[in-house]
mmCIF file of C-alpha atoms in Angstrom:
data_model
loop_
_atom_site.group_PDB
_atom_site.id
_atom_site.type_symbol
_atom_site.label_atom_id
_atom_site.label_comp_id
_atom_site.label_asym_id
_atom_site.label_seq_id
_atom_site.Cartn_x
_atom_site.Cartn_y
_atom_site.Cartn_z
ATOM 1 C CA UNK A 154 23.661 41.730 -18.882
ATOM 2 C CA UNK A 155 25.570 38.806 -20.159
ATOM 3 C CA UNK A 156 22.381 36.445 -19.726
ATOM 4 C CA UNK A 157 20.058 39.095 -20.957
ATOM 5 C CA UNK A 158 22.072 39.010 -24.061
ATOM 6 C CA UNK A 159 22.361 35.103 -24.363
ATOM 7 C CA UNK A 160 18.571 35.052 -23.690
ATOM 8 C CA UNK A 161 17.785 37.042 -26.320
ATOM 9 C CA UNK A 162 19.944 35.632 -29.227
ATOM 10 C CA UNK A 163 18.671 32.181 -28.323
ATOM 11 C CA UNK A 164 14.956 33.802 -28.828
ATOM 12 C CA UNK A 165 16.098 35.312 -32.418
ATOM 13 C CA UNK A 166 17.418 32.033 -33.221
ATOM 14 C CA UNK A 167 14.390 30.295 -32.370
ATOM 15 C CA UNK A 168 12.205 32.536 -34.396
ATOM 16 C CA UNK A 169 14.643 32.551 -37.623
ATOM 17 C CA UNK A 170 13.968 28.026 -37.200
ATOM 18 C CA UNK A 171 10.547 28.850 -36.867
ATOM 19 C CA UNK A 172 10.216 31.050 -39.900
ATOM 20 C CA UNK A 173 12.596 28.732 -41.760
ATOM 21 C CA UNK A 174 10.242 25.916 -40.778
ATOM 22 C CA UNK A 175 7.187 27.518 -41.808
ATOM 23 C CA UNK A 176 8.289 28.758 -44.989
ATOM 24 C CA UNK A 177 9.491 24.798 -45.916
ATOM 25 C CA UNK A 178 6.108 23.690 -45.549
ATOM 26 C CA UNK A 179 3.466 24.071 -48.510
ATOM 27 C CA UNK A 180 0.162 25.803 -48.562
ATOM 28 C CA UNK A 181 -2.208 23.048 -47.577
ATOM 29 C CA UNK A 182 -4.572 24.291 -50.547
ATOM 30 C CA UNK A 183 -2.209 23.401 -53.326
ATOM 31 C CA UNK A 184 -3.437 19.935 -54.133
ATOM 32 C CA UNK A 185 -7.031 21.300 -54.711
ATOM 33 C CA UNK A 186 -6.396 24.808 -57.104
ATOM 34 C CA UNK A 187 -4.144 25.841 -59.549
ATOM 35 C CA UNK A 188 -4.363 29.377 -59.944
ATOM 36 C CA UNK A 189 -3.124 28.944 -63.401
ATOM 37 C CA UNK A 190 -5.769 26.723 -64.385
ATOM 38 C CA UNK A 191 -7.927 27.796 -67.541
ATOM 39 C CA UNK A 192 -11.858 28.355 -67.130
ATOM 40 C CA UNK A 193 -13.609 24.856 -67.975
ATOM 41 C CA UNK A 194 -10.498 23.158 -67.507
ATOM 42 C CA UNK A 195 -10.967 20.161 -65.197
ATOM 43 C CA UNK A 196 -8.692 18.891 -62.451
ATOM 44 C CA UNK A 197 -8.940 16.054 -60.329
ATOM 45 C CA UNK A 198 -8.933 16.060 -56.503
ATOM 46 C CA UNK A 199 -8.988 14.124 -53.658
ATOM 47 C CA UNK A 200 -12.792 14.369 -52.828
ATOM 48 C CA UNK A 201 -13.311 14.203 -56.860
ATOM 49 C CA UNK A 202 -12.824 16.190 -60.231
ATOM 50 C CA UNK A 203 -13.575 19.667 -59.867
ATOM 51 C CA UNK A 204 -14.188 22.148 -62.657
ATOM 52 C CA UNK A 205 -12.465 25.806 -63.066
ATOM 53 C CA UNK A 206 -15.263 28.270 -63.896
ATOM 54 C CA UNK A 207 -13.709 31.370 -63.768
ATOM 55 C CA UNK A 208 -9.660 32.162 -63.962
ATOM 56 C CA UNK A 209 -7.866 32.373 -60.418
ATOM 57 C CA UNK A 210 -10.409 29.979 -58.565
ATOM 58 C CA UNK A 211 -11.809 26.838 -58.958
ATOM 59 C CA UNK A 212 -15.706 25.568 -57.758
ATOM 60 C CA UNK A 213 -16.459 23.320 -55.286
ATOM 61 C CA UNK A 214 -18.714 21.480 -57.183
ATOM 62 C CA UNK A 215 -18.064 17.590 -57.804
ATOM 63 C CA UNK A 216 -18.878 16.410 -60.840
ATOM 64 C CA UNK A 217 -20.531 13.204 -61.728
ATOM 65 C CA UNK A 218 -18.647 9.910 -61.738
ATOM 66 C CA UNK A 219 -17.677 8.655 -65.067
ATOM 67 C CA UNK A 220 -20.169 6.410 -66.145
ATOM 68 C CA UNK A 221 -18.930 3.135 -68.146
ATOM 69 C CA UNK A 222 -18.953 2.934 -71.875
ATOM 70 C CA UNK A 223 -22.586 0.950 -73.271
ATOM 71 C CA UNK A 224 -22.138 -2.920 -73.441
ATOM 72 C CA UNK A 225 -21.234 -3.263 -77.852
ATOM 73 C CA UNK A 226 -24.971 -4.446 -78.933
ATOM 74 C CA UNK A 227 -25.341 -7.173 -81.504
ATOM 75 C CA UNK A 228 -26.333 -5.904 -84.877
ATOM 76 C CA UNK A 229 -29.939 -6.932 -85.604
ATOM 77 C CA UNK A 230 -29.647 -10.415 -87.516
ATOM 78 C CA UNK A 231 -31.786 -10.741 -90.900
ATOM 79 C CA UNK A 232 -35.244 -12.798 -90.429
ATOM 80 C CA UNK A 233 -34.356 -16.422 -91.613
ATOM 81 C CA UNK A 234 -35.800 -16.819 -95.386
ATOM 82 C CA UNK A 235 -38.801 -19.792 -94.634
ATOM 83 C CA UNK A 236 -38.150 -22.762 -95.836
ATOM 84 C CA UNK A 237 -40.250 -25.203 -97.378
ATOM 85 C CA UNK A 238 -42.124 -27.926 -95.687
ATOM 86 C CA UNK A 239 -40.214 -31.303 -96.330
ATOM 87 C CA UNK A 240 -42.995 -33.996 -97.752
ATOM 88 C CA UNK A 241 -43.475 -37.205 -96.169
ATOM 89 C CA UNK A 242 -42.127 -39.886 -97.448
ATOM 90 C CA UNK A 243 -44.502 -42.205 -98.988
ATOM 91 C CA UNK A 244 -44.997 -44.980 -97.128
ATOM 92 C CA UNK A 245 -45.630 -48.627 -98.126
ATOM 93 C CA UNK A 246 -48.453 -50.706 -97.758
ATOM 94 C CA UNK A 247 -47.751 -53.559 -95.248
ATOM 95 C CA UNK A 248 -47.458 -56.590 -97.485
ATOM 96 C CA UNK A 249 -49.654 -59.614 -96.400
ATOM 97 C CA UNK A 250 -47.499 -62.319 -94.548
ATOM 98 C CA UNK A 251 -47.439 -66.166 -95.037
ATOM 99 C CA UNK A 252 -49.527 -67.485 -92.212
ATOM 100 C CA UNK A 253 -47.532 -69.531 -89.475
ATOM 101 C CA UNK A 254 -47.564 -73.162 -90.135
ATOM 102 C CA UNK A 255 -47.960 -75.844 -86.817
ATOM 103 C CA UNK A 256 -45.034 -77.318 -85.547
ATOM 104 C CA UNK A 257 -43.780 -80.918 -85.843
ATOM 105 C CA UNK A 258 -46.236 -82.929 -82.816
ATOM 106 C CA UNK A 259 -49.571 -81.045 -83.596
ATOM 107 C CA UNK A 260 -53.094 -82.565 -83.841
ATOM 108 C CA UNK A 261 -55.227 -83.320 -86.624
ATOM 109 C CA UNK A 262 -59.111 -82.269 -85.925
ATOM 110 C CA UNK A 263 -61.493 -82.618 -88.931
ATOM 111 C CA UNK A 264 -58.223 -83.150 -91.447
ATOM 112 C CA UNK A 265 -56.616 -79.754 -90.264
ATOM 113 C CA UNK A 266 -53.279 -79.985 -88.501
ATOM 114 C CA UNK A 267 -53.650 -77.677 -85.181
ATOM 115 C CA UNK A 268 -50.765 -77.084 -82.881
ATOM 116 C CA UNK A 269 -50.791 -77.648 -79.451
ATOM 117 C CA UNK A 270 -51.931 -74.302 -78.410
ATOM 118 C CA UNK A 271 -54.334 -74.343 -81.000
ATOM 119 C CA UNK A 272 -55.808 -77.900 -80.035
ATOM 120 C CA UNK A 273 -55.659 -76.885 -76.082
ATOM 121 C CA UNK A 274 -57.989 -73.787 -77.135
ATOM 122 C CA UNK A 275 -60.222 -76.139 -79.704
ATOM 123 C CA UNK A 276 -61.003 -78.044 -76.733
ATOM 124 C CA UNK A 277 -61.607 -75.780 -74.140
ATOM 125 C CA UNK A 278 -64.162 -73.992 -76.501
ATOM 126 C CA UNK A 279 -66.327 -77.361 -77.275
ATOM 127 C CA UNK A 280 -66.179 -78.179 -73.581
ATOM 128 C CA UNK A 281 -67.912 -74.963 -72.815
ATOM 129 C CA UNK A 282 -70.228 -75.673 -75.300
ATOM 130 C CA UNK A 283 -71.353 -79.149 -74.370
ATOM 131 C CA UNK A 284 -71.532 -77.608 -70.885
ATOM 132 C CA UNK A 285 -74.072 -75.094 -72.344
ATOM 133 C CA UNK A 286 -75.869 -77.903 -74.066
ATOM 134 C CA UNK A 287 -74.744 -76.539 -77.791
ATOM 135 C CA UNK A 288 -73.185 -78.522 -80.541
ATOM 136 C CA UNK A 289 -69.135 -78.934 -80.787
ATOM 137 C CA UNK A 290 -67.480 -76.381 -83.603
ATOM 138 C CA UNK A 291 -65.909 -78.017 -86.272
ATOM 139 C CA UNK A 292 -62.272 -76.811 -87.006
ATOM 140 C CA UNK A 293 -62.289 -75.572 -90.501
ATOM 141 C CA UNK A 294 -58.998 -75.344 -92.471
ATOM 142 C CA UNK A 295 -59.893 -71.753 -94.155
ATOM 143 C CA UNK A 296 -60.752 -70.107 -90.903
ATOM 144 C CA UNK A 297 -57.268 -71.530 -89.158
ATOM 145 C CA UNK A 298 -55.397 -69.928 -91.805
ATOM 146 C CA UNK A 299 -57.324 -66.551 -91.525
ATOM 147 C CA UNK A 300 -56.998 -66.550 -88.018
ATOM 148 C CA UNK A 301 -53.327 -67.926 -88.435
ATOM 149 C CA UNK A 302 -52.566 -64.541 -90.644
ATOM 150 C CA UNK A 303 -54.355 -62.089 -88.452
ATOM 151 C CA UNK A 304 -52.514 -62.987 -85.379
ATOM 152 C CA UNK A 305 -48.733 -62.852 -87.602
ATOM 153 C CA UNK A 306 -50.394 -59.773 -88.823
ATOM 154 C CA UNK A 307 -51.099 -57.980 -85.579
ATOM 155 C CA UNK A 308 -47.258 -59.035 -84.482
ATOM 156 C CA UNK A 309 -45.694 -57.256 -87.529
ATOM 157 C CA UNK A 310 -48.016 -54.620 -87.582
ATOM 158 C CA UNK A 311 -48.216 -53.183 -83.946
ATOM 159 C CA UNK A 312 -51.660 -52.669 -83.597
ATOM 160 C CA UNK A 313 -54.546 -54.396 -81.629
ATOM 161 C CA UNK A 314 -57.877 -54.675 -83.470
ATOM 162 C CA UNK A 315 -60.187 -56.114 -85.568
ATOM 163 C CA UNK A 316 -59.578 -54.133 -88.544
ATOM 164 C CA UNK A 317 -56.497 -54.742 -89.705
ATOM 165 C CA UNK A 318 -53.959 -51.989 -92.074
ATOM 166 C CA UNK A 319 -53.575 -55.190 -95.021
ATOM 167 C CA UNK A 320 -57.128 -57.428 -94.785
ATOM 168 C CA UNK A 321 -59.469 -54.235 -93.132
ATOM 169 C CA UNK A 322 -62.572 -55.559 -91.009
ATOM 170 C CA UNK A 323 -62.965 -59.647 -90.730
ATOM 171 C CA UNK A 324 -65.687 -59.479 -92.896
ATOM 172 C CA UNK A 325 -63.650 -58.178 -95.188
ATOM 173 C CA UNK A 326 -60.711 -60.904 -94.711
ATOM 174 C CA UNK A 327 -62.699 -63.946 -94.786
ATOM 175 C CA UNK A 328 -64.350 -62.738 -98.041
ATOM 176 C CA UNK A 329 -60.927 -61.760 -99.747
ATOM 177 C CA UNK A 330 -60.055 -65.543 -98.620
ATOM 178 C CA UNK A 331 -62.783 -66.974 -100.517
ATOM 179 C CA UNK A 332 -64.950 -67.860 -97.085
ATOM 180 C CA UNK A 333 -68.574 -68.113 -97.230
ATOM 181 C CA UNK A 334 -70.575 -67.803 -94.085
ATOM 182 C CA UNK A 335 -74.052 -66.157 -92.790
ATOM 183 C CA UNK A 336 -72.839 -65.041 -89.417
ATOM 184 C CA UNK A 337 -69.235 -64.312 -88.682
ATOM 185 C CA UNK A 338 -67.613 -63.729 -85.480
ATOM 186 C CA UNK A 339 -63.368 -62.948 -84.285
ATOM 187 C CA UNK A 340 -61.948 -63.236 -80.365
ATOM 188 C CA UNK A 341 -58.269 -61.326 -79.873
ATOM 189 C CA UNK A 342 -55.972 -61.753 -77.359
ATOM 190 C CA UNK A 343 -52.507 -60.642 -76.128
ATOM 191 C CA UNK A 344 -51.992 -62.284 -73.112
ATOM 192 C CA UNK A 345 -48.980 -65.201 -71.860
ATOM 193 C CA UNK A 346 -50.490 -68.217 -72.579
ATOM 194 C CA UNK A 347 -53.943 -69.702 -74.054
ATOM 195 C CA UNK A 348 -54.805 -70.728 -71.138
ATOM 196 C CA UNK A 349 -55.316 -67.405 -69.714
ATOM 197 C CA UNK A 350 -56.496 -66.142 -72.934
ATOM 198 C CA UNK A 351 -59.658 -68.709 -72.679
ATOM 199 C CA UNK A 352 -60.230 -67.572 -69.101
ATOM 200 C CA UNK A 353 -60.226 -64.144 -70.268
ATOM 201 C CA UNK A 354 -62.737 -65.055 -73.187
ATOM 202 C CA UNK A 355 -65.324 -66.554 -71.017
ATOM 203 C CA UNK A 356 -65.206 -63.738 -68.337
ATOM 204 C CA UNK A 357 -65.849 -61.087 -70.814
ATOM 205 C CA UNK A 358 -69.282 -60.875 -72.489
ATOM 206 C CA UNK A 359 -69.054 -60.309 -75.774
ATOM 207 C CA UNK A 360 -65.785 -63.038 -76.236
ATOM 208 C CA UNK A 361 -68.281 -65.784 -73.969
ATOM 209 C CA UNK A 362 -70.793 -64.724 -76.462
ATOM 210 C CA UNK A 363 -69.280 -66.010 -79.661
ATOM 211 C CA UNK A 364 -67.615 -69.511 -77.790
ATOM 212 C CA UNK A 365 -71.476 -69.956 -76.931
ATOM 213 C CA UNK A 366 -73.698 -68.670 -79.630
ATOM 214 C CA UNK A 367 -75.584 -71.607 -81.054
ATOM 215 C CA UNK A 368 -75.858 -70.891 -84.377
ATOM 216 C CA UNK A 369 -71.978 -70.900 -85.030
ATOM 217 C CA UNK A 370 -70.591 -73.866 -87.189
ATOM 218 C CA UNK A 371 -67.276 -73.610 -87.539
ATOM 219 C CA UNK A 372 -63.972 -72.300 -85.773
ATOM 220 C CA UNK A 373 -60.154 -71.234 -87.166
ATOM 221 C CA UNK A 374 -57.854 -70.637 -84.023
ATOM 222 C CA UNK A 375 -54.612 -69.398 -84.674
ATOM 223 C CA UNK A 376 -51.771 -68.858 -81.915
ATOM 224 C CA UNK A 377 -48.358 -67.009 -82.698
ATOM 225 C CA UNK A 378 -45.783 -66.728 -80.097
ATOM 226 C CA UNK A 379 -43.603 -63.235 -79.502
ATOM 227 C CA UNK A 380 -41.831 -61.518 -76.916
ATOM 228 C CA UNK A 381 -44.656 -61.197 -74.797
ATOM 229 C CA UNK A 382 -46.233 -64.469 -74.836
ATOM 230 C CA UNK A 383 -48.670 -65.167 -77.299
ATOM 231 C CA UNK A 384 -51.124 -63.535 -79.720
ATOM 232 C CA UNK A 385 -54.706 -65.878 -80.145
ATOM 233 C CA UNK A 386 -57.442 -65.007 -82.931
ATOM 234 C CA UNK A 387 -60.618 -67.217 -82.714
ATOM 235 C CA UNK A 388 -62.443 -66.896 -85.811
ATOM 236 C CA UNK A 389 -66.628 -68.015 -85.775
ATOM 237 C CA UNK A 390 -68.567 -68.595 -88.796
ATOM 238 C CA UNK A 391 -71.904 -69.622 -89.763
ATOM 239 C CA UNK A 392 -71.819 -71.672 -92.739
ATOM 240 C CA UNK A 393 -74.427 -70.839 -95.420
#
């Protein structure tokens, strides 16, 4: 009876623990409802935010997930107010230059002092000719200078042509020089020496054409050095 007894109190005391044990623990739906919660009221959750939609229960409805705030925009910046076209400035007429005048050591052909370029190229052209059975050129003082001006010319100008921006066409030049002629002709060159600038001349047409056309008279060569090498103008008259 004595262990029957024992038994038993052991069991009550078991089931007061249990109880005890039970009752410490929290209903495992707290964290998701508030009974007190107000209709439209919204709580948040462990699977999400929830919304109460009627007292004494709650929905199991998630809501959406809180989207950011817009990026601030920039407030639309007034069209510019046009502004006027700036003018030009006026530019200035290149200014005619003081032809180049032959170093100390040049030649004198028909009273006109050539320098050695300009001899080497006086030469090569009358040899050509007397190869071609055609009377020498005569180097003629006017001409030099023209040809002289138009090769400084072309330097401080930057172009490559036979019009020029100060004289205009040669025609033009030799008449604003006082030169008289019947037939005129010009040869240009840019080249590194006036050697290859004669070779040049008589492989091309239209340059051969004006070292050998019979009818010419009279020559100006003029030869300016720059960076390069050198610029050579040939100028061919008829006299009248």
């Amino acid at each position: 009876m004595r262990k029957l007894a024992l038994a038993r109190h052991w069991q009550i005391v078991a089931l007061m623990a249990l109880l005890l044990l039970v009752a410490a623990v929290p209903p495992l739906h707290t964290a998701y409802a508030s009974w007190y919660l107000q209709p439209g009221q919204v709580i948040n959750t462990p699977t999400g935010p929830v919304v109460v939609r009627a007292a004494g229960g709650t929905t199991t409805s998630t809501l959406p997930a809180p989207q950011p705030a817009p990026a601030p925009q920039p407030a639309p910046q007034p069209a510019p107010a046009p502004q006027p076209t700036p003018r030009p400035a006026p530019q200035s007429t290149p200014t005619p230059q003081p032809a180049p005048q032959p170093a100390p050591g040049g030649s004198a052909a028909n009273g006109v002092t050539l320098t050695a370029d300009e001899q080497t190229l006086l030469g090569l052209i009358n040899q050509a000719r007397e190869q071609a059975g055609l009377q020498p050129l005569v180097a003629n003082a006017a001409l030099t200078n023209m040809a002289r001006l138009k090769a400084q010319d072309i330097i401080n100008n930057n172009y490559f042509d036979h019009t020029s921006p100060v004289y205009g066409t040669p025609e033009d030049m030799a008449r604003s020089l006082g030169i008289s002629f019947r037939a005129l002709g010009e040869n240009l060159a840019k080249v590194r020496n006036v050697q290859y600038a004669n070779a040049m001349f008589m492989g091309s047409h239209w340059h051969k054409y004006n070292i050998l056309y019979p009818e010419f008279t009279d020559v100006g060569i003029g030869v300016v050095h720059y960076q390069y090498g050198v610029v050579v103008v040939e100028e061919f008259i008829q006299r009248p």
